[in-house]
GROMACS .gro file of C-alpha atoms in nm:
model
  136
    1MET     CA    1   6.710   8.550   9.898
    2THR     CA    2   6.681   8.253   9.672
    3ASP     CA    3   6.959   8.149   9.426
    4GLU     CA    4   6.723   8.253   9.133
    5THR     CA    5   6.668   8.602   9.292
    6ALA     CA    6   7.035   8.641   9.349
    7HIS     CA    7   7.127   8.539   8.990
    8GLY     CA    8   6.853   8.772   8.858
    9ALA     CA    9   6.989   9.067   9.051
   10LEU     CA   10   7.342   8.993   8.920
   11ARG     CA   11   7.227   8.963   8.569
   12SER     CA   12   7.032   9.294   8.594
   13THR     CA   13   7.344   9.472   8.736
   14GLY     CA   14   7.563   9.304   8.469
   15ARG     CA   15   7.332   9.381   8.180
   16GLN     CA   16   7.328   9.753   8.281
   17ALA     CA   17   7.715   9.754   8.294
   18MET     CA   18   7.731   9.562   7.966
   19ARG     CA   19   7.495   9.812   7.805
   20GLU     CA   20   7.695  10.112   7.937
   21VAL     CA   21   8.027   9.954   7.813
   22LEU     CA   22   7.930   9.795   7.478
   23GLY     CA   23   7.625  10.004   7.384
   24GLU     CA   24   7.263   9.957   7.298
   25ALA     CA   25   7.317   9.822   6.960
   26TYR     CA   26   7.549   9.543   7.092
   27MET     CA   27   7.279   9.457   7.350
   28ALA     CA   28   7.004   9.445   7.085
   29ARG     CA   29   7.217   9.211   6.861
   30ARG     CA   30   7.302   8.992   7.155
   31ASP     CA   31   6.946   8.966   7.277
   32ALA     CA   32   6.816   8.889   6.931
   33SER     CA   33   7.067   8.608   6.898
   34THR     CA   34   7.020   8.448   7.242
   35THR     CA   35   6.887   8.100   7.216
   36PRO     CA   36   6.814   7.817   7.458
   37LEU     CA   37   7.152   7.672   7.360
   38ASN     CA   38   7.357   7.977   7.444
   39GLN     CA   39   7.138   8.140   7.715
   40ALA     CA   40   7.325   7.992   8.025
   41LEU     CA   41   7.664   8.109   7.896
   42ARG     CA   42   7.521   8.458   7.826
   43HIS     CA   43   7.373   8.471   8.169
   44LEU     CA   44   7.706   8.383   8.328
   45SER     CA   45   7.883   8.655   8.120
   46GLU     CA   46   7.630   8.909   8.254
   47GLU     CA   47   7.675   8.784   8.619
   48PHE     CA   48   8.049   8.738   8.635
   49PRO     CA   49   8.249   8.972   8.426
   50TYR     CA   50   8.002   9.254   8.399
   51ALA     CA   51   7.818   9.243   8.740
   52SER     CA   52   8.121   9.127   8.948
   53LEU     CA   53   8.428   9.281   8.768
   54TRP     CA   54   8.320   9.577   8.553
   55THR     CA   55   8.142   9.735   8.850
   56ARG     CA   56   8.437   9.709   9.087
   57GLY     CA   57   8.628  10.023   9.209
   58THR     CA   58   9.010  10.066   9.195
   59LEU     CA   59   9.026  10.053   8.809
   60THR     CA   60   8.814  10.285   8.608
   61ARG     CA   61   8.610  10.142   8.317
   62ARG     CA   62   8.847  10.324   8.089
   63GLU     CA   63   9.140  10.131   8.246
   64ARG     CA   64   8.953   9.815   8.243
   65SER     CA   65   8.898   9.859   7.872
   66MET     CA   66   9.261   9.910   7.805
   67VAL     CA   67   9.352   9.597   8.005
   68THR     CA   68   9.083   9.405   7.825
   69VAL     CA   69   9.194   9.511   7.482
   70GLY     CA   70   9.556   9.406   7.567
   71MET     CA   71   9.448   9.070   7.682
   72LEU     CA   72   9.232   9.010   7.381
   73VAL     CA   73   9.525   9.112   7.152
   74ALA     CA   74   9.745   8.861   7.335
   75MET     CA   75   9.488   8.582   7.287
   76SER     CA   76   9.413   8.677   6.926
   77GLN     CA   77   9.045   8.690   6.997
   78HIS     CA   78   8.952   8.936   6.720
   79HIS     CA   79   8.573   8.873   6.736
   80GLU     CA   80   8.567   8.970   7.106
   81LEU     CA   81   8.822   9.250   7.040
   82ARG     CA   82   8.580   9.416   6.802
   83GLY     CA   83   8.321   9.464   7.067
   84HIS     CA   84   8.564   9.572   7.333
   85LEU     CA   85   8.719   9.836   7.096
   86VAL     CA   86   8.379   9.988   7.077
   87GLY     CA   87   8.352   9.958   7.459
   88ALA     CA   88   8.692  10.119   7.489
   89LEU     CA   89   8.573  10.427   7.289
   90ASN     CA   90   8.253  10.430   7.495
   91ASN     CA   91   8.468  10.434   7.815
   92GLY     CA   92   8.661  10.735   7.700
   93CYS     CA   93   8.973  10.568   7.547
   94THR     CA   94   9.099  10.762   7.239
   95PRO     CA   95   9.199  10.592   6.910
   96GLU     CA   96   9.559  10.691   6.986
   97GLU     CA   97   9.549  10.517   7.327
   98ILE     CA   98   9.394  10.207   7.167
   99ALA     CA   99   9.667  10.201   6.907
  100GLU     CA  100   9.931  10.239   7.182
  101VAL     CA  101   9.784   9.945   7.378
  102ILE     CA  102   9.798   9.735   7.071
  103THR     CA  103  10.154   9.851   6.982
  104HIS     CA  104  10.258   9.784   7.346
  105ALA     CA  105  10.122   9.434   7.315
  106CYS     CA  106  10.357   9.344   7.027
  107ALA     CA  107  10.648   9.296   7.266
  108TYR     CA  108  10.444   9.051   7.481
  109ALA     CA  109  10.198   8.885   7.246
  110GLY     CA  110  10.412   8.901   6.929
  111PHE     CA  111  10.392   9.097   6.609
  112PRO     CA  112  10.141   8.885   6.424
  113ALA     CA  113   9.890   8.915   6.708
  114ALA     CA  114   9.940   9.300   6.728
  115ILE     CA  115   9.936   9.348   6.354
  116ALA     CA  116   9.610   9.153   6.323
  117ALA     CA  117   9.464   9.343   6.614
  118MET     CA  118   9.565   9.675   6.456
  119ARG     CA  119   9.383   9.571   6.143
  120THR     CA  120   9.071   9.499   6.351
  121ALA     CA  121   9.112   9.834   6.524
  122GLU     CA  122   9.141  10.008   6.200
  123GLU     CA  123   8.820   9.859   6.072
  124VAL     CA  124   8.627   9.927   6.388
  125LEU     CA  125   8.749  10.291   6.403
  126ARG     CA  126   8.637  10.336   6.041
  127GLU     CA  127   8.290  10.189   6.123
  128VAL     CA  128   8.226  10.396   6.428
  129ALA     CA  129   8.396  10.720   6.334
  130PRO     CA  130   8.166  11.008   6.280
  131PRO     CA  131   8.168  11.163   5.938
  132ALA     CA  132   8.421  11.439   5.899
  133ALA     CA  133   8.287  11.799   5.914
  134GLY     CA  134   8.177  11.918   5.573
  135SER     CA  135   8.166  11.568   5.425
  136THR     CA  136   7.851  11.447   5.243
   0.00000   0.00000   0.00000
């Protein structure tokens, strides 16, 4: 197997995992905004975290989502947090569990990081929540 074939196989596996975690809409936006300048970095993100980590056993994708949300809260990476909050929902996390992960992070990442992350979570949950029954 050549390096090119190996990388292609990893990218294919990673893209499938990424699609399952982050959703079709995310993948469409990502693909539409891929340029020659950012393509190498995007390929690496498909090969390493998604093909090599998100597909491992031991932790479920739900558990990986909770860990990822906690780390992104700690690093105040709200742009990445937005996508991974959708991923957490896709992986079976409830809004209450997401709120608890963020609340738990305040002791380790600080209140400003947790408060800002909670605001981001509230925005994302409003955007992705299905309309209430009977609403028009």
